[in-house]
Amino acid sequence: MKMLRYFLHLVQLGLIYAVYLVDDLYKNHLGFMRNVSFYSHKVEANTFGSKLYLLPVLLVVITFLLLLKKRSVENVVLLLIGLAFLIWQLAFTLQTAPIYYLVSGILFIGFLLQLIIVLLKRS
């Protein structure tokens, strides 16, 4: 179990690198930029895109409930990731950050990995 937690932490560090990689790909590869722009505007026009801010709100509430039961470093990190995801959703838009939905997905995956770590630590 301990090795799995370390592996998941390494994957989370890789996700931080993925944000920079996606940004670099967006700035330097025209085909990637076109695909990201096309699908981002398609998601934004969908009803899911306008309600996406509810997901981090729900995740932060779940994190507070877990934090009330047991305070640990992993739970605090989970709360920080959830708050970062919520701030990203509320502070930025597709017009200010063209890779808005890609970064949102990366933050969501990072949150889910940290949630798995918290749940593994509890059992």
mmCIF file of N, CA and C in Angstrom:
data_model
loop_
_atom_site.group_PDB
_atom_site.id
_atom_site.type_symbol
_atom_site.label_atom_id
_atom_site.label_comp_id
_atom_site.label_asym_id
_atom_site.label_seq_id
_atom_site.Cartn_x
_atom_site.Cartn_y
_atom_site.Cartn_z
ATOM 1 N N MET A 1 0.804 -1.187 0.000
ATOM 2 C CA MET A 1 0.000 0.000 0.000
ATOM 3 C C MET A 1 0.859 1.267 0.000
ATOM 4 N N LYS A 2 1.951 1.218 0.741
ATOM 5 C CA LYS A 2 2.804 2.387 0.826
ATOM 6 C C LYS A 2 3.444 2.701 -0.530
ATOM 7 N N MET A 3 3.826 1.653 -1.258
ATOM 8 C CA MET A 3 4.416 1.856 -2.586
ATOM 9 C C MET A 3 3.390 2.446 -3.550
ATOM 10 N N LEU A 4 2.145 2.032 -3.437
ATOM 11 C CA LEU A 4 1.094 2.567 -4.293
ATOM 12 C C LEU A 4 0.880 4.049 -4.009
ATOM 13 N N ARG A 5 0.919 4.438 -2.749
ATOM 14 C CA ARG A 5 0.787 5.850 -2.402
ATOM 15 C C ARG A 5 1.933 6.672 -2.973
ATOM 16 N N TYR A 6 3.153 6.155 -2.873
ATOM 17 C CA TYR A 6 4.302 6.861 -3.451
ATOM 18 C C TYR A 6 4.164 6.982 -4.965
ATOM 19 N N PHE A 7 3.696 5.916 -5.600
ATOM 20 C CA PHE A 7 3.491 5.945 -7.040
ATOM 21 C C PHE A 7 2.441 6.989 -7.410
ATOM 22 N N LEU A 8 1.358 7.070 -6.653
ATOM 23 C CA LEU A 8 0.318 8.054 -6.936
ATOM 24 C C LEU A 8 0.823 9.481 -6.734
ATOM 25 N N HIS A 9 1.702 9.674 -5.748
ATOM 26 C CA HIS A 9 2.308 10.998 -5.568
ATOM 27 C C HIS A 9 3.192 11.355 -6.760
ATOM 28 N N LEU A 10 3.913 10.387 -7.292
ATOM 29 C CA LEU A 10 4.726 10.637 -8.483
ATOM 30 C C LEU A 10 3.856 10.984 -9.684
ATOM 31 N N VAL A 11 2.729 10.323 -9.809
ATOM 32 C CA VAL A 11 1.805 10.632 -10.899
ATOM 33 C C VAL A 11 1.271 12.057 -10.732
ATOM 34 N N GLN A 12 1.013 12.473 -9.513
ATOM 35 C CA GLN A 12 0.560 13.845 -9.270
ATOM 36 C C GLN A 12 1.628 14.860 -9.671
ATOM 37 N N LEU A 13 2.877 14.555 -9.371
ATOM 38 C CA LEU A 13 3.951 15.442 -9.820
ATOM 39 C C LEU A 13 4.017 15.484 -11.341
ATOM 40 N N GLY A 14 3.767 14.353 -11.969
ATOM 41 C CA GLY A 14 3.711 14.311 -13.425
ATOM 42 C C GLY A 14 2.573 15.153 -13.977
ATOM 43 N N LEU A 15 1.482 15.245 -13.245
ATOM 44 C CA LEU A 15 0.365 16.080 -13.685
ATOM 45 C C LEU A 15 0.732 17.562 -13.656
ATOM 46 N N ILE A 16 1.563 17.959 -12.713
ATOM 47 C CA ILE A 16 2.038 19.348 -12.682
ATOM 48 C C ILE A 16 2.847 19.626 -13.943
ATOM 49 N N TYR A 17 3.681 18.678 -14.331
ATOM 50 C CA TYR A 17 4.437 18.819 -15.569
ATOM 51 C C TYR A 17 3.503 18.816 -16.781
ATOM 52 N N ALA A 18 2.426 18.072 -16.702
ATOM 53 C CA ALA A 18 1.479 17.990 -17.823
ATOM 54 C C ALA A 18 0.836 19.339 -18.113
ATOM 55 N N VAL A 19 0.619 20.157 -17.096
ATOM 56 C CA VAL A 19 0.062 21.489 -17.321
ATOM 57 C C VAL A 19 1.019 22.313 -18.188
ATOM 58 N N TYR A 20 2.309 22.280 -17.877
ATOM 59 C CA TYR A 20 3.291 23.018 -18.660
ATOM 60 C C TYR A 20 3.436 22.432 -20.060
ATOM 61 N N LEU A 21 3.352 21.118 -20.161
ATOM 62 C CA LEU A 21 3.447 20.462 -21.457
ATOM 63 C C LEU A 21 2.271 20.827 -22.354
ATOM 64 N N VAL A 22 1.070 20.827 -21.802
ATOM 65 C CA VAL A 22 -0.121 21.183 -22.577
ATOM 66 C C VAL A 22 -0.039 22.645 -23.017
ATOM 67 N N ASP A 23 0.426 23.511 -22.135
ATOM 68 C CA ASP A 23 0.569 24.921 -22.496
ATOM 69 C C ASP A 23 1.585 25.091 -23.623
ATOM 70 N N ASP A 24 2.692 24.385 -23.544
ATOM 71 C CA ASP A 24 3.710 24.446 -24.590
ATOM 72 C C ASP A 24 3.175 23.889 -25.910
ATOM 73 N N LEU A 25 2.459 22.781 -25.846
ATOM 74 C CA LEU A 25 1.870 22.226 -27.063
ATOM 75 C C LEU A 25 0.875 23.191 -27.682
ATOM 76 N N TYR A 26 0.082 23.844 -26.856
ATOM 77 C CA TYR A 26 -0.905 24.789 -27.365
ATOM 78 C C TYR A 26 -0.232 25.965 -28.070
ATOM 79 N N LYS A 27 0.860 26.446 -27.502
ATOM 80 C CA LYS A 27 1.536 27.612 -28.071
ATOM 81 C C LYS A 27 2.349 27.280 -29.322
ATOM 82 N N ASN A 28 2.811 26.040 -29.467
ATOM 83 C CA ASN A 28 3.762 25.726 -30.529
ATOM 84 C C ASN A 28 3.266 24.792 -31.624
ATOM 85 N N HIS A 29 2.122 24.173 -31.464
ATOM 86 C CA HIS A 29 1.637 23.226 -32.470
ATOM 87 C C HIS A 29 0.246 23.641 -32.922
ATOM 88 N N LEU A 30 0.156 24.025 -34.185
ATOM 89 C CA LEU A 30 -1.078 24.583 -34.715
ATOM 90 C C LEU A 30 -2.227 23.581 -34.715
ATOM 91 N N GLY A 31 -1.956 22.322 -35.048
ATOM 92 C CA GLY A 31 -3.010 21.305 -35.057
ATOM 93 C C GLY A 31 -3.590 21.083 -33.669
ATOM 94 N N PHE A 32 -2.725 21.035 -32.675
ATOM 95 C CA PHE A 32 -3.188 20.869 -31.289
ATOM 96 C C PHE A 32 -4.009 22.079 -30.864
ATOM 97 N N MET A 33 -3.555 23.273 -31.264
ATOM 98 C CA MET A 33 -4.272 24.494 -30.914
ATOM 99 C C MET A 33 -5.670 24.497 -31.536
ATOM 100 N N ARG A 34 -5.776 24.088 -32.780
ATOM 101 C CA ARG A 34 -7.089 24.057 -33.436
ATOM 102 C C ARG A 34 -8.029 23.076 -32.748
ATOM 103 N N ASN A 35 -7.523 21.878 -32.445
ATOM 104 C CA ASN A 35 -8.371 20.873 -31.791
ATOM 105 C C ASN A 35 -8.827 21.333 -30.407
ATOM 106 N N VAL A 36 -7.908 21.893 -29.637
ATOM 107 C CA VAL A 36 -8.255 22.366 -28.295
ATOM 108 C C VAL A 36 -9.282 23.488 -28.388
ATOM 109 N N SER A 37 -9.083 24.417 -29.298
ATOM 110 C CA SER A 37 -10.026 25.525 -29.438
ATOM 111 C C SER A 37 -11.400 25.027 -29.869
ATOM 112 N N PHE A 38 -11.426 24.119 -30.829
ATOM 113 C CA PHE A 38 -12.700 23.600 -31.323
ATOM 114 C C PHE A 38 -13.473 22.888 -30.217
ATOM 115 N N TYR A 39 -12.809 21.965 -29.523
ATOM 116 C CA TYR A 39 -13.505 21.200 -28.485
ATOM 117 C C TYR A 39 -13.807 22.034 -27.241
ATOM 118 N N SER A 40 -12.968 23.011 -26.939
ATOM 119 C CA SER A 40 -13.238 23.875 -25.788
ATOM 120 C C SER A 40 -14.495 24.701 -26.018
ATOM 121 N N HIS A 41 -14.637 25.243 -27.210
ATOM 122 C CA HIS A 41 -15.841 26.024 -27.502
ATOM 123 C C HIS A 41 -17.076 25.134 -27.580
ATOM 124 N N LYS A 42 -16.871 23.905 -28.004
ATOM 125 C CA LYS A 42 -17.990 22.956 -28.048
ATOM 126 C C LYS A 42 -18.456 22.614 -26.619
ATOM 127 N N VAL A 43 -17.520 22.399 -25.705
ATOM 128 C CA VAL A 43 -17.865 22.095 -24.311
ATOM 129 C C VAL A 43 -18.504 23.314 -23.653
ATOM 130 N N GLU A 44 -17.974 24.497 -23.938
ATOM 131 C CA GLU A 44 -18.519 25.712 -23.343
ATOM 132 C C GLU A 44 -19.962 25.962 -23.789
ATOM 133 N N ALA A 45 -20.268 25.633 -25.023
ATOM 134 C CA ALA A 45 -21.627 25.821 -25.529
ATOM 135 C C ALA A 45 -22.593 24.791 -24.948
ATOM 136 N N ASN A 46 -22.077 23.670 -24.478
ATOM 137 C CA ASN A 46 -22.895 22.621 -23.884
ATOM 138 C C ASN A 46 -23.343 23.060 -22.491
ATOM 139 N N THR A 47 -24.417 22.460 -21.988
ATOM 140 C CA THR A 47 -24.894 22.807 -20.642
ATOM 141 C C THR A 47 -23.911 22.355 -19.564
ATOM 142 N N PHE A 48 -23.121 21.315 -19.836
ATOM 143 C CA PHE A 48 -22.123 20.840 -18.879
ATOM 144 C C PHE A 48 -21.066 21.909 -18.616
ATOM 145 N N GLY A 49 -20.652 22.615 -19.659
ATOM 146 C CA GLY A 49 -19.603 23.619 -19.512
ATOM 147 C C GLY A 49 -20.009 24.768 -18.616
ATOM 148 N N SER A 50 -21.287 25.146 -18.652
ATOM 149 C CA SER A 50 -21.730 26.257 -17.815
ATOM 150 C C SER A 50 -21.929 25.850 -16.360
ATOM 151 N N LYS A 51 -22.068 24.562 -16.096
ATOM 152 C CA LYS A 51 -22.277 24.071 -14.727
ATOM 153 C C LYS A 51 -21.030 23.421 -14.128
ATOM 154 N N LEU A 52 -19.896 23.576 -14.794
ATOM 155 C CA LEU A 52 -18.677 22.901 -14.352
ATOM 156 C C LEU A 52 -18.180 23.407 -12.999
ATOM 157 N N TYR A 53 -18.515 24.629 -12.631
ATOM 158 C CA TYR A 53 -18.048 25.168 -11.350
ATOM 159 C C TYR A 53 -18.665 24.419 -10.163
ATOM 160 N N LEU A 54 -19.763 23.706 -10.387
ATOM 161 C CA LEU A 54 -20.389 22.955 -9.293
ATOM 162 C C LEU A 54 -19.548 21.747 -8.869
ATOM 163 N N LEU A 55 -18.770 21.198 -9.784
ATOM 164 C CA LEU A 55 -17.936 20.039 -9.460
ATOM 165 C C LEU A 55 -16.913 20.347 -8.370
ATOM 166 N N PRO A 56 -16.092 21.409 -8.486
ATOM 167 C CA PRO A 56 -15.157 21.667 -7.384
ATOM 168 C C PRO A 56 -15.842 22.067 -6.082
ATOM 169 N N VAL A 57 -17.017 22.685 -6.163
ATOM 170 C CA VAL A 57 -17.753 23.008 -4.935
ATOM 171 C C VAL A 57 -18.126 21.724 -4.207
ATOM 172 N N LEU A 58 -18.629 20.749 -4.956
ATOM 173 C CA LEU A 58 -18.972 19.450 -4.379
ATOM 174 C C LEU A 58 -17.735 18.757 -3.809
ATOM 175 N N LEU A 59 -16.622 18.835 -4.525
ATOM 176 C CA LEU A 59 -15.395 18.194 -4.061
ATOM 177 C C LEU A 59 -14.864 18.848 -2.779
ATOM 178 N N VAL A 60 -14.968 20.157 -2.675
ATOM 179 C CA VAL A 60 -14.504 20.835 -1.456
ATOM 180 C C VAL A 60 -15.401 20.476 -0.273
ATOM 181 N N VAL A 61 -16.700 20.340 -0.496
ATOM 182 C CA VAL A 61 -17.606 19.922 0.583
ATOM 183 C C VAL A 61 -17.253 18.513 1.052
ATOM 184 N N ILE A 62 -16.996 17.605 0.121
ATOM 185 C CA ILE A 62 -16.587 16.239 0.480
ATOM 186 C C ILE A 62 -15.280 16.271 1.269
ATOM 187 N N THR A 63 -14.368 17.135 0.857
ATOM 188 C CA THR A 63 -13.083 17.246 1.548
ATOM 189 C C THR A 63 -13.266 17.759 2.977
ATOM 190 N N PHE A 64 -14.137 18.754 3.160
ATOM 191 C CA PHE A 64 -14.405 19.241 4.515
ATOM 192 C C PHE A 64 -14.977 18.136 5.393
ATOM 193 N N LEU A 65 -15.863 17.324 4.840
ATOM 194 C CA LEU A 65 -16.417 16.220 5.621
ATOM 195 C C LEU A 65 -15.331 15.217 6.013
ATOM 196 N N LEU A 66 -14.426 14.922 5.084
ATOM 197 C CA LEU A 66 -13.319 14.016 5.413
ATOM 198 C C LEU A 66 -12.370 14.648 6.426
ATOM 199 N N LEU A 67 -12.169 15.952 6.311
ATOM 200 C CA LEU A 67 -11.262 16.646 7.224
ATOM 201 C C LEU A 67 -11.838 16.720 8.634
ATOM 202 N N LEU A 68 -13.158 16.807 8.744
ATOM 203 C CA LEU A 68 -13.778 16.827 10.070
ATOM 204 C C LEU A 68 -13.624 15.491 10.786
ATOM 205 N N LYS A 69 -13.646 14.390 10.020
ATOM 206 C CA LYS A 69 -13.500 13.068 10.634
ATOM 207 C C LYS A 69 -12.079 12.821 11.108
ATOM 208 N N LYS A 70 -11.109 13.150 10.255
ATOM 209 C CA LYS A 70 -9.717 12.895 10.627
ATOM 210 C C LYS A 70 -8.825 13.940 9.973
ATOM 211 N N ARG A 71 -8.040 14.596 10.779
ATOM 212 C CA ARG A 71 -7.100 15.585 10.261
ATOM 213 C C ARG A 71 -5.753 14.918 10.039
ATOM 214 N N SER A 72 -5.295 15.004 8.802
ATOM 215 C CA SER A 72 -3.968 14.492 8.472
ATOM 216 C C SER A 72 -3.398 15.349 7.345
ATOM 217 N N VAL A 73 -2.136 15.142 7.073
ATOM 218 C CA VAL A 73 -1.474 15.905 6.020
ATOM 219 C C VAL A 73 -2.135 15.624 4.671
ATOM 220 N N GLU A 74 -2.490 14.366 4.422
ATOM 221 C CA GLU A 74 -3.111 13.996 3.155
ATOM 222 C C GLU A 74 -4.454 14.695 2.965
ATOM 223 N N ASN A 75 -5.228 14.826 4.050
ATOM 224 C CA ASN A 75 -6.514 15.516 3.963
ATOM 225 C C ASN A 75 -6.334 17.010 3.695
ATOM 226 N N VAL A 76 -5.312 17.603 4.294
ATOM 227 C CA VAL A 76 -5.038 19.020 4.060
ATOM 228 C C VAL A 76 -4.603 19.238 2.607
ATOM 229 N N VAL A 77 -3.777 18.346 2.083
ATOM 230 C CA VAL A 77 -3.369 18.438 0.677
ATOM 231 C C VAL A 77 -4.585 18.274 -0.232
ATOM 232 N N LEU A 78 -5.482 17.369 0.126
ATOM 233 C CA LEU A 78 -6.720 17.185 -0.635
ATOM 234 C C LEU A 78 -7.537 18.478 -0.636
ATOM 235 N N LEU A 79 -7.627 19.139 0.510
ATOM 236 C CA LEU A 79 -8.345 20.398 0.594
ATOM 237 C C LEU A 79 -7.674 21.474 -0.260
ATOM 238 N N LEU A 80 -6.353 21.538 -0.235
ATOM 239 C CA LEU A 80 -5.634 22.526 -1.040
ATOM 240 C C LEU A 80 -5.849 22.308 -2.536
ATOM 241 N N ILE A 81 -5.829 21.045 -2.966
ATOM 242 C CA ILE A 81 -6.071 20.747 -4.376
ATOM 243 C C ILE A 81 -7.507 21.108 -4.750
ATOM 244 N N GLY A 82 -8.447 20.791 -3.871
ATOM 245 C CA GLY A 82 -9.840 21.142 -4.125
ATOM 246 C C GLY A 82 -10.046 22.649 -4.211
ATOM 247 N N LEU A 83 -9.405 23.393 -3.315
ATOM 248 C CA LEU A 83 -9.509 24.854 -3.360
ATOM 249 C C LEU A 83 -8.832 25.427 -4.596
ATOM 250 N N ALA A 84 -7.697 24.856 -4.996
ATOM 251 C CA ALA A 84 -7.035 25.301 -6.231
ATOM 252 C C ALA A 84 -7.937 25.067 -7.438
ATOM 253 N N PHE A 85 -8.608 23.927 -7.463
ATOM 254 C CA PHE A 85 -9.537 23.614 -8.545
ATOM 255 C C PHE A 85 -10.706 24.597 -8.542
ATOM 256 N N LEU A 86 -11.231 24.909 -7.369
ATOM 257 C CA LEU A 86 -12.341 25.851 -7.260
ATOM 258 C C LEU A 86 -11.920 27.258 -7.683
ATOM 259 N N ILE A 87 -10.757 27.692 -7.249
ATOM 260 C CA ILE A 87 -10.260 29.013 -7.635
ATOM 261 C C ILE A 87 -10.024 29.075 -9.136
ATOM 262 N N TRP A 88 -9.472 27.998 -9.712
ATOM 263 C CA TRP A 88 -9.260 27.952 -11.161
ATOM 264 C C TRP A 88 -10.590 28.095 -11.900
ATOM 265 N N GLN A 89 -11.617 27.399 -11.423
ATOM 266 C CA GLN A 89 -12.914 27.444 -12.088
ATOM 267 C C GLN A 89 -13.560 28.824 -11.984
ATOM 268 N N LEU A 90 -13.381 29.500 -10.868
ATOM 269 C CA LEU A 90 -14.046 30.777 -10.657
ATOM 270 C C LEU A 90 -13.243 31.973 -11.165
ATOM 271 N N ALA A 91 -11.921 31.888 -11.166
ATOM 272 C CA ALA A 91 -11.094 33.040 -11.519
ATOM 273 C C ALA A 91 -10.800 33.135 -13.012
ATOM 274 N N PHE A 92 -10.782 32.017 -13.710
ATOM 275 C CA PHE A 92 -10.414 32.023 -15.120
ATOM 276 C C PHE A 92 -11.599 31.616 -15.985
ATOM 277 N N THR A 93 -11.531 32.020 -17.238
ATOM 278 C CA THR A 93 -12.529 31.612 -18.229
ATOM 279 C C THR A 93 -11.799 31.105 -19.464
ATOM 280 N N LEU A 94 -12.567 30.639 -20.419
ATOM 281 C CA LEU A 94 -11.970 30.153 -21.659
ATOM 282 C C LEU A 94 -11.309 31.289 -22.435
ATOM 283 N N GLN A 95 -11.800 32.498 -22.275
ATOM 284 C CA GLN A 95 -11.207 33.626 -22.982
ATOM 285 C C GLN A 95 -9.865 34.034 -22.379
ATOM 286 N N THR A 96 -9.701 33.874 -21.079
ATOM 287 C CA THR A 96 -8.434 34.256 -20.443
ATOM 288 C C THR A 96 -7.403 33.140 -20.500
ATOM 289 N N ALA A 97 -7.853 31.888 -20.497
ATOM 290 C CA ALA A 97 -6.941 30.742 -20.566
ATOM 291 C C ALA A 97 -7.470 29.772 -21.625
ATOM 292 N N PRO A 98 -6.840 29.739 -22.796
ATOM 293 C CA PRO A 98 -7.353 28.882 -23.866
ATOM 294 C C PRO A 98 -7.312 27.391 -23.531
ATOM 295 N N ILE A 99 -6.475 26.996 -22.590
ATOM 296 C CA ILE A 99 -6.415 25.579 -22.194
ATOM 297 C C ILE A 99 -7.187 25.350 -20.891
ATOM 298 N N TYR A 100 -8.231 26.133 -20.697
ATOM 299 C CA TYR A 100 -9.034 26.135 -19.482
ATOM 300 C C TYR A 100 -9.556 24.741 -19.132
ATOM 301 N N TYR A 101 -10.157 24.064 -20.085
ATOM 302 C CA TYR A 101 -10.757 22.759 -19.807
ATOM 303 C C TYR A 101 -9.698 21.668 -19.641
ATOM 304 N N LEU A 102 -8.564 21.803 -20.317
ATOM 305 C CA LEU A 102 -7.488 20.831 -20.120
ATOM 306 C C LEU A 102 -6.907 20.933 -18.713
ATOM 307 N N VAL A 103 -6.676 22.150 -18.251
ATOM 308 C CA VAL A 103 -6.153 22.337 -16.897
ATOM 309 C C VAL A 103 -7.195 21.909 -15.867
ATOM 310 N N SER A 104 -8.470 22.175 -16.150
ATOM 311 C CA SER A 104 -9.533 21.723 -15.244
ATOM 312 C C SER A 104 -9.527 20.203 -15.128
ATOM 313 N N GLY A 105 -9.350 19.523 -16.246
ATOM 314 C CA GLY A 105 -9.280 18.062 -16.222
ATOM 315 C C GLY A 105 -8.075 17.556 -15.460
ATOM 316 N N ILE A 106 -6.939 18.214 -15.627
ATOM 317 C CA ILE A 106 -5.727 17.806 -14.915
ATOM 318 C C ILE A 106 -5.904 18.021 -13.413
ATOM 319 N N LEU A 107 -6.493 19.137 -13.007
ATOM 320 C CA LEU A 107 -6.744 19.378 -11.583
ATOM 321 C C LEU A 107 -7.732 18.365 -11.013
ATOM 322 N N PHE A 108 -8.740 17.998 -11.797
ATOM 323 C CA PHE A 108 -9.711 17.001 -11.342
ATOM 324 C C PHE A 108 -9.047 15.638 -11.161
ATOM 325 N N ILE A 109 -8.189 15.244 -12.084
ATOM 326 C CA ILE A 109 -7.475 13.968 -11.961
ATOM 327 C C ILE A 109 -6.545 14.002 -10.751
ATOM 328 N N GLY A 110 -5.871 15.141 -10.526
ATOM 329 C CA GLY A 110 -5.019 15.273 -9.341
ATOM 330 C C GLY A 110 -5.815 15.157 -8.057
ATOM 331 N N PHE A 111 -7.011 15.745 -8.036
ATOM 332 C CA PHE A 111 -7.880 15.629 -6.867
ATOM 333 C C PHE A 111 -8.289 14.177 -6.647
ATOM 334 N N LEU A 112 -8.675 13.490 -7.715
ATOM 335 C CA LEU A 112 -9.089 12.090 -7.572
ATOM 336 C C LEU A 112 -7.944 11.213 -7.080
ATOM 337 N N LEU A 113 -6.731 11.461 -7.562
ATOM 338 C CA LEU A 113 -5.576 10.689 -7.081
ATOM 339 C C LEU A 113 -5.325 10.941 -5.597
ATOM 340 N N GLN A 114 -5.439 12.195 -5.184
ATOM 341 C CA GLN A 114 -5.248 12.500 -3.764
ATOM 342 C C GLN A 114 -6.364 11.896 -2.922
ATOM 343 N N LEU A 115 -7.577 11.859 -3.445
ATOM 344 C CA LEU A 115 -8.683 11.219 -2.731
ATOM 345 C C LEU A 115 -8.418 9.722 -2.566
ATOM 346 N N ILE A 116 -7.857 9.094 -3.578
ATOM 347 C CA ILE A 116 -7.490 7.674 -3.475
ATOM 348 C C ILE A 116 -6.425 7.488 -2.401
ATOM 349 N N ILE A 117 -5.455 8.400 -2.349
ATOM 350 C CA ILE A 117 -4.407 8.317 -1.327
ATOM 351 C C ILE A 117 -5.014 8.449 0.062
ATOM 352 N N VAL A 118 -5.941 9.391 0.233
ATOM 353 C CA VAL A 118 -6.591 9.575 1.546
ATOM 354 C C VAL A 118 -7.365 8.331 1.927
ATOM 355 N N LEU A 119 -8.105 7.771 0.980
ATOM 356 C CA LEU A 119 -8.896 6.586 1.296
ATOM 357 C C LEU A 119 -8.030 5.356 1.550
ATOM 358 N N LEU A 120 -6.894 5.250 0.871
ATOM 359 C CA LEU A 120 -5.950 4.157 1.143
ATOM 360 C C LEU A 120 -5.326 4.305 2.527
ATOM 361 N N LYS A 121 -5.053 5.532 2.910
ATOM 362 C CA LYS A 121 -4.444 5.777 4.228
ATOM 363 C C LYS A 121 -5.423 5.441 5.353
ATOM 364 N N ARG A 122 -6.711 5.651 5.116
ATOM 365 C CA ARG A 122 -7.717 5.389 6.138
ATOM 366 C C ARG A 122 -7.936 3.892 6.355
ATOM 367 N N SER A 123 -7.769 3.103 5.298
ATOM 368 C CA SER A 123 -8.046 1.666 5.447
ATOM 369 C C SER A 123 -6.846 0.879 5.907
#
